[in-house]
mmCIF file of C-alpha atoms and ligand atoms in Angstrom:
data_model
loop_
_atom_site.group_PDB
_atom_site.id
_atom_site.type_symbol
_atom_site.label_atom_id
_atom_site.label_comp_id
_atom_site.label_asym_id
_atom_site.label_seq_id
_atom_site.Cartn_x
_atom_site.Cartn_y
_atom_site.Cartn_z
ATOM 1 C CA UNK A 1 0.161 -70.588 -97.864
ATOM 2 C CA UNK A 2 1.902 -70.819 -94.545
ATOM 3 C CA UNK A 3 1.342 -72.471 -91.231
ATOM 4 C CA UNK A 4 2.868 -70.945 -88.160
ATOM 5 C CA UNK A 5 3.137 -71.682 -84.455
ATOM 6 C CA UNK A 6 4.686 -69.078 -82.189
ATOM 7 C CA UNK A 7 5.718 -69.832 -78.653
ATOM 8 C CA UNK A 8 2.745 -72.173 -78.147
ATOM 9 C CA UNK A 9 1.790 -73.567 -74.759
ATOM 10 C CA UNK A 10 -0.949 -76.166 -74.436
ATOM 11 C CA UNK A 11 -2.131 -78.370 -71.549
ATOM 12 C CA UNK A 12 -4.973 -80.904 -71.590
ATOM 13 C CA UNK A 13 -7.503 -80.162 -68.871
ATOM 14 C CA UNK A 14 -7.065 -83.519 -67.143
ATOM 15 C CA UNK A 15 -3.262 -83.544 -67.296
ATOM 16 C CA UNK A 16 -0.856 -82.344 -64.623
ATOM 17 C CA UNK A 17 1.890 -81.350 -67.053
ATOM 18 C CA UNK A 18 1.905 -79.165 -70.173
ATOM 19 C CA UNK A 19 1.713 -81.066 -73.460
ATOM 20 C CA UNK A 20 3.505 -78.219 -75.293
ATOM 21 C CA UNK A 21 5.696 -75.464 -73.876
ATOM 22 C CA UNK A 22 7.068 -72.557 -75.915
ATOM 23 C CA UNK A 23 7.021 -74.392 -79.246
ATOM 24 C CA UNK A 24 7.490 -72.469 -82.495
ATOM 25 C CA UNK A 25 7.301 -73.797 -86.038
ATOM 26 C CA UNK A 26 6.822 -72.430 -89.545
ATOM 27 C CA UNK A 27 5.907 -74.262 -92.738
ATOM 28 C CA UNK A 28 5.831 -72.274 -95.978
ATOM 29 C CA UNK A 29 4.916 -73.202 -99.529
ATOM 30 C CA UNK A 30 7.594 -75.353 -101.122
ATOM 31 C CA UNK A 31 8.877 -76.531 -97.761
ATOM 32 C CA UNK A 32 8.904 -79.997 -96.170
ATOM 33 C CA UNK A 33 9.129 -79.888 -92.370
ATOM 34 C CA UNK A 34 9.323 -83.060 -90.290
ATOM 35 C CA UNK A 35 8.458 -83.293 -86.591
ATOM 36 C CA UNK A 36 10.305 -85.962 -84.607
ATOM 37 C CA UNK A 37 10.208 -87.033 -80.984
ATOM 38 C CA UNK A 38 9.533 -89.911 -78.596
ATOM 39 C CA UNK A 39 6.033 -91.230 -77.838
ATOM 40 C CA UNK A 40 4.040 -88.682 -75.873
ATOM 41 C CA UNK A 41 6.393 -85.791 -76.684
ATOM 42 C CA UNK A 42 3.531 -83.635 -78.021
ATOM 43 C CA UNK A 43 3.716 -84.225 -81.791
ATOM 44 C CA UNK A 44 0.002 -84.923 -82.349
ATOM 45 C CA UNK A 45 -0.935 -82.120 -79.944
ATOM 46 C CA UNK A 46 1.204 -79.756 -82.018
ATOM 47 C CA UNK A 47 -0.717 -80.754 -85.158
ATOM 48 C CA UNK A 48 -4.071 -80.271 -83.409
ATOM 49 C CA UNK A 49 -3.043 -76.784 -82.316
ATOM 50 C CA UNK A 50 -1.644 -75.974 -85.766
ATOM 51 C CA UNK A 51 -4.999 -76.918 -87.361
ATOM 52 C CA UNK A 52 -7.072 -74.979 -84.828
ATOM 53 C CA UNK A 53 -8.658 -78.062 -83.251
ATOM 54 C CA UNK A 54 -7.067 -77.034 -79.932
ATOM 55 C CA UNK A 55 -6.592 -73.429 -78.863
ATOM 56 C CA UNK A 56 -3.187 -72.582 -77.388
ATOM 57 C CA UNK A 57 -3.179 -71.337 -73.785
ATOM 58 C CA UNK A 58 -0.357 -68.991 -74.758
ATOM 59 C CA UNK A 59 1.300 -68.061 -78.027
ATOM 60 C CA UNK A 60 -0.234 -68.187 -81.494
ATOM 61 C CA UNK A 61 -1.218 -70.696 -84.172
ATOM 62 C CA UNK A 62 -1.882 -69.151 -87.587
ATOM 63 C CA UNK A 63 -2.668 -70.368 -91.069
ATOM 64 C CA UNK A 64 -1.922 -67.736 -93.686
ATOM 65 C CA UNK A 65 -1.896 -65.065 -91.013
ATOM 66 C CA UNK A 66 -5.326 -65.917 -89.558
ATOM 67 C CA UNK A 67 -5.631 -67.719 -86.206
ATOM 68 C CA UNK A 68 -6.065 -71.414 -87.052
ATOM 69 C CA UNK A 69 -9.193 -71.745 -84.877
ATOM 70 C CA UNK A 70 -10.880 -68.826 -86.712
ATOM 71 C CA UNK A 71 -10.870 -70.605 -90.083
ATOM 72 C CA UNK A 72 -14.236 -71.985 -91.200
ATOM 73 C CA UNK A 73 -13.687 -75.718 -91.306
ATOM 74 C CA UNK A 74 -14.824 -76.100 -94.933
ATOM 75 C CA UNK A 75 -12.557 -73.274 -96.084
ATOM 76 C CA UNK A 76 -9.655 -74.814 -94.191
ATOM 77 C CA UNK A 77 -10.383 -78.178 -95.832
ATOM 78 C CA UNK A 78 -10.059 -76.570 -99.260
ATOM 79 C CA UNK A 79 -6.453 -75.614 -98.614
ATOM 80 C CA UNK A 80 -5.137 -78.020 -95.978
ATOM 81 C CA UNK A 81 -5.133 -81.797 -96.462
ATOM 82 C CA UNK A 82 -4.833 -83.844 -93.290
ATOM 83 C CA UNK A 83 -3.944 -87.490 -92.708
ATOM 84 C CA UNK A 84 -4.621 -88.025 -88.980
ATOM 85 C CA UNK A 85 -2.748 -90.580 -86.911
ATOM 86 C CA UNK A 86 -5.926 -92.541 -86.186
ATOM 87 C CA UNK A 87 -9.427 -92.820 -87.561
ATOM 88 C CA UNK A 88 -11.933 -95.003 -85.825
ATOM 89 C CA UNK A 89 -15.051 -94.919 -87.967
ATOM 90 C CA UNK A 90 -14.687 -97.242 -90.918
ATOM 91 C CA UNK A 91 -17.756 -96.408 -92.977
ATOM 92 C CA UNK A 92 -19.084 -99.184 -95.196
ATOM 93 C CA UNK A 93 -17.509 -97.617 -98.254
ATOM 94 C CA UNK A 94 -15.596 -98.574 -101.348
ATOM 95 C CA UNK A 95 -12.086 -97.188 -101.819
ATOM 96 C CA UNK A 96 -13.135 -94.862 -104.668
ATOM 97 C CA UNK A 97 -15.950 -93.304 -102.580
ATOM 98 C CA UNK A 98 -13.555 -92.822 -99.665
ATOM 99 C CA UNK A 99 -11.046 -90.962 -101.828
ATOM 100 C CA UNK A 100 -13.877 -88.945 -103.446
ATOM 101 C CA UNK A 101 -14.712 -87.635 -99.953
ATOM 102 C CA UNK A 102 -11.500 -85.625 -100.280
ATOM 103 C CA UNK A 103 -13.253 -83.616 -103.009
ATOM 104 C CA UNK A 104 -16.217 -82.571 -100.871
ATOM 105 C CA UNK A 105 -14.714 -79.300 -99.577
ATOM 106 C CA UNK A 106 -14.557 -78.208 -103.227
ATOM 107 C CA UNK A 107 -18.223 -78.922 -104.008
ATOM 108 C CA UNK A 108 -21.031 -76.506 -103.366
ATOM 109 C CA UNK A 109 -23.692 -77.678 -100.929
ATOM 110 C CA UNK A 110 -25.364 -80.732 -102.516
ATOM 111 C CA UNK A 111 -23.132 -80.050 -105.511
ATOM 112 C CA UNK A 112 -22.660 -82.751 -108.101
ATOM 113 C CA UNK A 113 -19.182 -84.120 -108.646
ATOM 114 C CA UNK A 114 -17.689 -82.804 -111.848
ATOM 115 C CA UNK A 115 -15.291 -84.407 -114.318
ATOM 116 C CA UNK A 116 -12.393 -82.602 -112.629
ATOM 117 C CA UNK A 117 -13.329 -84.190 -109.278
ATOM 118 C CA UNK A 118 -13.201 -87.668 -110.776
ATOM 119 C CA UNK A 119 -9.911 -86.813 -112.493
ATOM 120 C CA UNK A 120 -8.410 -85.678 -109.156
ATOM 121 C CA UNK A 121 -9.575 -88.920 -107.533
ATOM 122 C CA UNK A 122 -8.043 -90.957 -110.344
ATOM 123 C CA UNK A 123 -4.716 -89.100 -110.014
ATOM 124 C CA UNK A 124 -4.668 -89.583 -106.245
ATOM 125 C CA UNK A 125 -5.453 -93.302 -106.542
ATOM 126 C CA UNK A 126 -2.586 -93.661 -109.014
ATOM 127 C CA UNK A 127 -0.118 -91.609 -106.961
ATOM 128 C CA UNK A 128 -0.740 -93.848 -103.930
ATOM 129 C CA UNK A 129 -0.698 -97.083 -105.933
ATOM 130 C CA UNK A 130 -4.266 -98.044 -105.003
ATOM 131 C CA UNK A 131 -5.992 -97.807 -108.416
ATOM 132 C CA UNK A 132 -6.357 -101.599 -108.470
ATOM 133 C CA UNK A 133 -8.181 -101.422 -105.113
ATOM 134 C CA UNK A 134 -10.697 -98.754 -106.184
ATOM 135 C CA UNK A 135 -13.736 -101.061 -106.066
ATOM 136 C CA UNK A 136 -12.816 -102.864 -102.831
ATOM 137 C CA UNK A 137 -14.619 -102.247 -99.520
ATOM 138 C CA UNK A 138 -12.251 -100.335 -97.220
ATOM 139 C CA UNK A 139 -12.748 -102.833 -94.394
ATOM 140 C CA UNK A 140 -11.228 -105.597 -96.535
ATOM 141 C CA UNK A 141 -7.905 -103.745 -96.961
ATOM 142 C CA UNK A 142 -4.637 -104.529 -95.204
ATOM 143 C CA UNK A 143 -3.286 -101.898 -92.799
ATOM 144 C CA UNK A 144 -0.797 -100.554 -95.338
ATOM 145 C CA UNK A 145 -3.355 -100.528 -98.171
ATOM 146 C CA UNK A 146 -5.823 -98.577 -96.025
ATOM 147 C CA UNK A 147 -3.088 -96.147 -95.039
ATOM 148 C CA UNK A 148 -2.389 -95.465 -98.729
ATOM 149 C CA UNK A 149 -6.114 -94.882 -99.339
ATOM 150 C CA UNK A 150 -6.213 -92.298 -96.521
ATOM 151 C CA UNK A 151 -3.230 -90.507 -98.068
ATOM 152 C CA UNK A 152 -4.957 -90.649 -101.476
ATOM 153 C CA UNK A 153 -8.048 -89.016 -99.951
ATOM 154 C CA UNK A 154 -5.920 -86.086 -98.704
ATOM 155 C CA UNK A 155 -4.196 -85.757 -102.100
ATOM 156 C CA UNK A 156 -7.528 -85.816 -103.978
ATOM 157 C CA UNK A 157 -8.317 -82.643 -102.070
ATOM 158 C CA UNK A 158 -5.443 -80.974 -103.988
ATOM 159 C CA UNK A 159 -4.440 -78.977 -100.911
ATOM 160 C CA UNK A 160 -1.849 -76.218 -100.671
ATOM 161 C CA UNK A 161 -0.640 -77.575 -97.324
ATOM 162 C CA UNK A 162 -0.457 -81.217 -96.334
ATOM 163 C CA UNK A 163 -0.310 -82.354 -92.701
ATOM 164 C CA UNK A 164 0.470 -86.010 -92.063
ATOM 165 C CA UNK A 165 0.686 -87.717 -88.652
ATOM 166 C CA UNK A 166 2.894 -90.817 -88.905
ATOM 167 C CA UNK A 167 1.815 -91.642 -92.471
ATOM 168 C CA UNK A 168 4.541 -94.242 -93.006
ATOM 169 C CA UNK A 169 3.208 -96.593 -90.345
ATOM 170 C CA UNK A 170 2.451 -100.071 -91.792
ATOM 171 C CA UNK A 171 3.887 -99.227 -95.189
ATOM 172 C CA UNK A 172 6.403 -101.625 -96.736
ATOM 173 C CA UNK A 173 9.791 -100.407 -98.012
ATOM 174 C CA UNK A 174 8.653 -99.532 -101.532
ATOM 175 C CA UNK A 175 5.470 -97.822 -100.424
ATOM 176 C CA UNK A 176 7.152 -95.877 -97.623
ATOM 177 C CA UNK A 177 9.941 -94.681 -99.934
ATOM 178 C CA UNK A 178 7.289 -94.037 -102.581
ATOM 179 C CA UNK A 179 5.342 -91.866 -100.147
ATOM 180 C CA UNK A 180 8.388 -89.749 -99.256
ATOM 181 C CA UNK A 181 9.364 -89.399 -102.946
ATOM 182 C CA UNK A 182 5.770 -88.452 -103.803
ATOM 183 C CA UNK A 183 5.566 -85.839 -101.055
ATOM 184 C CA UNK A 184 8.989 -84.421 -101.956
ATOM 185 C CA UNK A 185 7.910 -84.226 -105.614
ATOM 186 C CA UNK A 186 4.730 -82.308 -104.718
ATOM 187 C CA UNK A 187 6.793 -79.902 -102.626
ATOM 188 C CA UNK A 188 9.331 -79.317 -105.410
ATOM 189 C CA UNK A 189 7.016 -79.303 -108.441
ATOM 190 C CA UNK A 190 3.772 -77.869 -107.081
ATOM 191 C CA UNK A 191 5.043 -75.806 -104.165
ATOM 192 C CA UNK A 192 3.100 -77.788 -101.585
ATOM 193 C CA UNK A 193 3.943 -77.052 -97.940
ATOM 194 C CA UNK A 194 4.257 -80.219 -95.851
ATOM 195 C CA UNK A 195 4.223 -80.844 -92.116
ATOM 196 C CA UNK A 196 4.917 -84.499 -91.413
ATOM 197 C CA UNK A 197 5.172 -86.284 -88.091
ATOM 198 C CA UNK A 198 7.283 -89.390 -88.365
ATOM 199 C CA UNK A 199 9.294 -91.845 -86.297
ATOM 200 C CA UNK A 200 11.589 -92.504 -89.225
ATOM 201 C CA UNK A 201 14.544 -90.258 -88.411
ATOM 202 C CA UNK A 202 16.458 -91.477 -91.431
ATOM 203 C CA UNK A 203 13.753 -90.719 -93.969
ATOM 204 C CA UNK A 204 13.026 -87.380 -92.323
ATOM 205 C CA UNK A 205 16.746 -86.576 -92.590
ATOM 206 C CA UNK A 206 16.875 -87.663 -96.245
ATOM 207 C CA UNK A 207 13.760 -85.869 -97.470
ATOM 208 C CA UNK A 208 12.860 -82.938 -95.204
ATOM 209 C CA UNK A 209 14.179 -79.401 -95.508
ATOM 210 C CA UNK A 210 14.038 -78.940 -91.794
ATOM 211 C CA UNK A 211 13.204 -80.985 -88.721
ATOM 212 C CA UNK A 212 11.793 -80.088 -85.334
ATOM 213 C CA UNK A 213 12.750 -82.403 -82.504
ATOM 214 C CA UNK A 214 10.335 -82.480 -79.567
ATOM 215 C CA UNK A 215 10.823 -83.976 -76.130
ATOM 216 C CA UNK A 216 8.355 -83.696 -73.247
ATOM 217 C CA UNK A 217 6.491 -80.930 -75.028
ATOM 218 C CA UNK A 218 9.551 -78.782 -75.660
ATOM 219 C CA UNK A 219 11.493 -78.061 -78.850
ATOM 220 C CA UNK A 220 14.956 -79.526 -78.274
ATOM 221 C CA UNK A 221 16.306 -78.400 -81.636
ATOM 222 C CA UNK A 222 15.089 -77.346 -85.061
ATOM 223 C CA UNK A 223 16.716 -76.629 -88.402
ATOM 224 C CA UNK A 224 18.504 -78.512 -91.155
ATOM 225 C CA UNK A 225 18.666 -82.292 -90.453
ATOM 226 C CA UNK A 226 22.482 -82.279 -90.188
ATOM 227 C CA UNK A 227 22.328 -79.564 -87.545
ATOM 228 C CA UNK A 228 19.608 -81.186 -85.447
ATOM 229 C CA UNK A 229 20.315 -84.909 -85.687
ATOM 230 C CA UNK A 230 23.650 -85.246 -83.973
ATOM 231 C CA UNK A 231 24.598 -88.357 -82.044
ATOM 232 C CA UNK A 232 24.506 -86.605 -78.717
ATOM 233 C CA UNK A 233 21.060 -85.078 -79.260
ATOM 234 C CA UNK A 234 19.481 -88.253 -80.676
ATOM 235 C CA UNK A 235 20.884 -90.388 -77.848
ATOM 236 C CA UNK A 236 19.715 -88.053 -75.129
ATOM 237 C CA UNK A 237 16.210 -87.490 -76.552
ATOM 238 C CA UNK A 238 15.481 -91.141 -77.418
ATOM 239 C CA UNK A 239 17.482 -92.647 -74.511
ATOM 240 C CA UNK A 240 19.223 -95.181 -76.711
ATOM 241 C CA UNK A 241 22.803 -95.512 -78.000
ATOM 242 C CA UNK A 242 23.231 -94.831 -81.720
ATOM 243 C CA UNK A 243 25.890 -94.052 -84.285
ATOM 244 C CA UNK A 244 25.415 -91.506 -87.046
ATOM 245 C CA UNK A 245 26.615 -91.828 -90.630
ATOM 246 C CA UNK A 246 26.145 -89.644 -93.681
ATOM 247 C CA UNK A 247 24.405 -90.539 -96.960
ATOM 248 C CA UNK A 248 23.942 -87.933 -99.720
ATOM 249 C CA UNK A 249 25.078 -85.329 -97.179
ATOM 250 C CA UNK A 250 22.258 -86.254 -94.777
ATOM 251 C CA UNK A 251 22.688 -87.775 -91.309
ATOM 252 C CA UNK A 252 21.591 -91.390 -90.946
ATOM 253 C CA UNK A 253 21.113 -93.106 -87.603
ATOM 254 C CA UNK A 254 21.971 -96.704 -86.760
ATOM 255 C CA UNK A 255 20.785 -97.884 -83.326
ATOM 256 C CA UNK A 256 23.338 -99.872 -81.341
ATOM 257 C CA UNK A 257 22.768 -102.892 -79.125
ATOM 258 C CA UNK A 258 22.628 -102.009 -75.461
ATOM 259 C CA UNK A 259 25.913 -102.523 -73.620
ATOM 260 C CA UNK A 260 25.847 -105.763 -71.634
ATOM 261 C CA UNK A 261 25.693 -104.859 -67.946
ATOM 262 C CA UNK A 262 28.869 -105.723 -66.073
HETATM 263 P P1 ADP B 1 2.818 -87.834 -79.465
HETATM 264 O O1 ADP B 1 1.944 -87.599 -80.663
HETATM 265 O O2 ADP B 1 4.151 -87.151 -79.549
HETATM 266 O O3 ADP B 1 3.000 -89.293 -79.160
HETATM 267 P P2 ADP B 1 0.663 -86.507 -78.027
HETATM 268 O O4 ADP B 1 0.679 -85.125 -78.545
HETATM 269 O O5 ADP B 1 -0.401 -87.422 -78.554
HETATM 270 O O6 ADP B 1 2.114 -87.181 -78.196
HETATM 271 O O7 ADP B 1 0.533 -86.457 -76.453
HETATM 272 C C1 ADP B 1 1.327 -85.595 -75.651
HETATM 273 C C2 ADP B 1 0.953 -85.821 -74.196
HETATM 274 O O8 ADP B 1 -0.389 -85.397 -73.962
HETATM 275 C C3 ADP B 1 1.002 -87.290 -73.776
HETATM 276 O O9 ADP B 1 1.462 -87.361 -72.456
HETATM 277 C C4 ADP B 1 -0.433 -87.733 -73.868
HETATM 278 O O10 ADP B 1 -0.701 -88.792 -72.999
HETATM 279 C C5 ADP B 1 -1.162 -86.471 -73.480
HETATM 280 N N1 ADP B 1 -2.507 -86.391 -74.092
HETATM 281 C C6 ADP B 1 -2.801 -86.502 -75.401
HETATM 282 N N2 ADP B 1 -4.123 -86.361 -75.623
HETATM 283 C C7 ADP B 1 -4.687 -86.144 -74.415
HETATM 284 C C8 ADP B 1 -6.024 -85.900 -73.949
HETATM 285 N N3 ADP B 1 -7.055 -85.851 -74.800
HETATM 286 N N4 ADP B 1 -6.214 -85.721 -72.612
HETATM 287 C C9 ADP B 1 -5.175 -85.752 -71.751
HETATM 288 N N5 ADP B 1 -3.894 -85.964 -72.115
HETATM 289 C C10 ADP B 1 -3.643 -86.158 -73.429
HETATM 290 MG MG1 MG B 2 1.029 -88.873 -81.991
#
């Protein structure tokens, strides 16, 4: 399975400027790609184009060689798991039912859940450390607990590609590290392909095979973390002074205090 953007341009109808200009990206099986960039740089738009929810004005977006927008949504849902940045409708549901929804693309119309569906749900609940919450109503969960349930729902799908938009938001240290370790493990052991949007430059640098840095809808740099995340590039894209260090051969960023004005 692969996901590919080639030279994509996209502009929202109401907007005066392009949201994406000439952006290319490829995610293959067994590869973890992180997308970084300031607020409004086009990260979520890139994911929408990659999944065929938006059609590029120029360039191409393909999943396994077929234009993303041409995929039947149910067939796409069998192979691509998605954790969107936001979800507004909180159905009156228990956690277990919510995660079971991830199995629906695999069921025939009106199909009964099978033992393997319940087993996949159980594995996903465990992987995201929410087994103890299985019988809770979703609206009673904390932000971080709900986030882990949404990730569990995507994992229950047992996708070949996983697309996550800022999944680490509201997770505590252990659960955020746990998420990155989990995703990395799925990539290495099961050959999952992962596209993850994140604001955590350091975790992206530690865990991803390659990073794409966006700014104002354009790809500033892409490639191995050590090649992309240099002090000069990070400072100019995020407009903040930083220093870079190295841990386990990966660049790590420490933001500096602003210089006092003279
Ligand atoms: P990011 O995810 O990097 O924060 P987005 O891809 O959500 O950025 O947005 C990129 C730009 O497109 C922003 O300027 C944003 O305001 C704009 N934008 C996003 N969605 C819409 C929309 N539905 N209509 C008009 N402009 C939009
Ligand atoms: Mg976004």
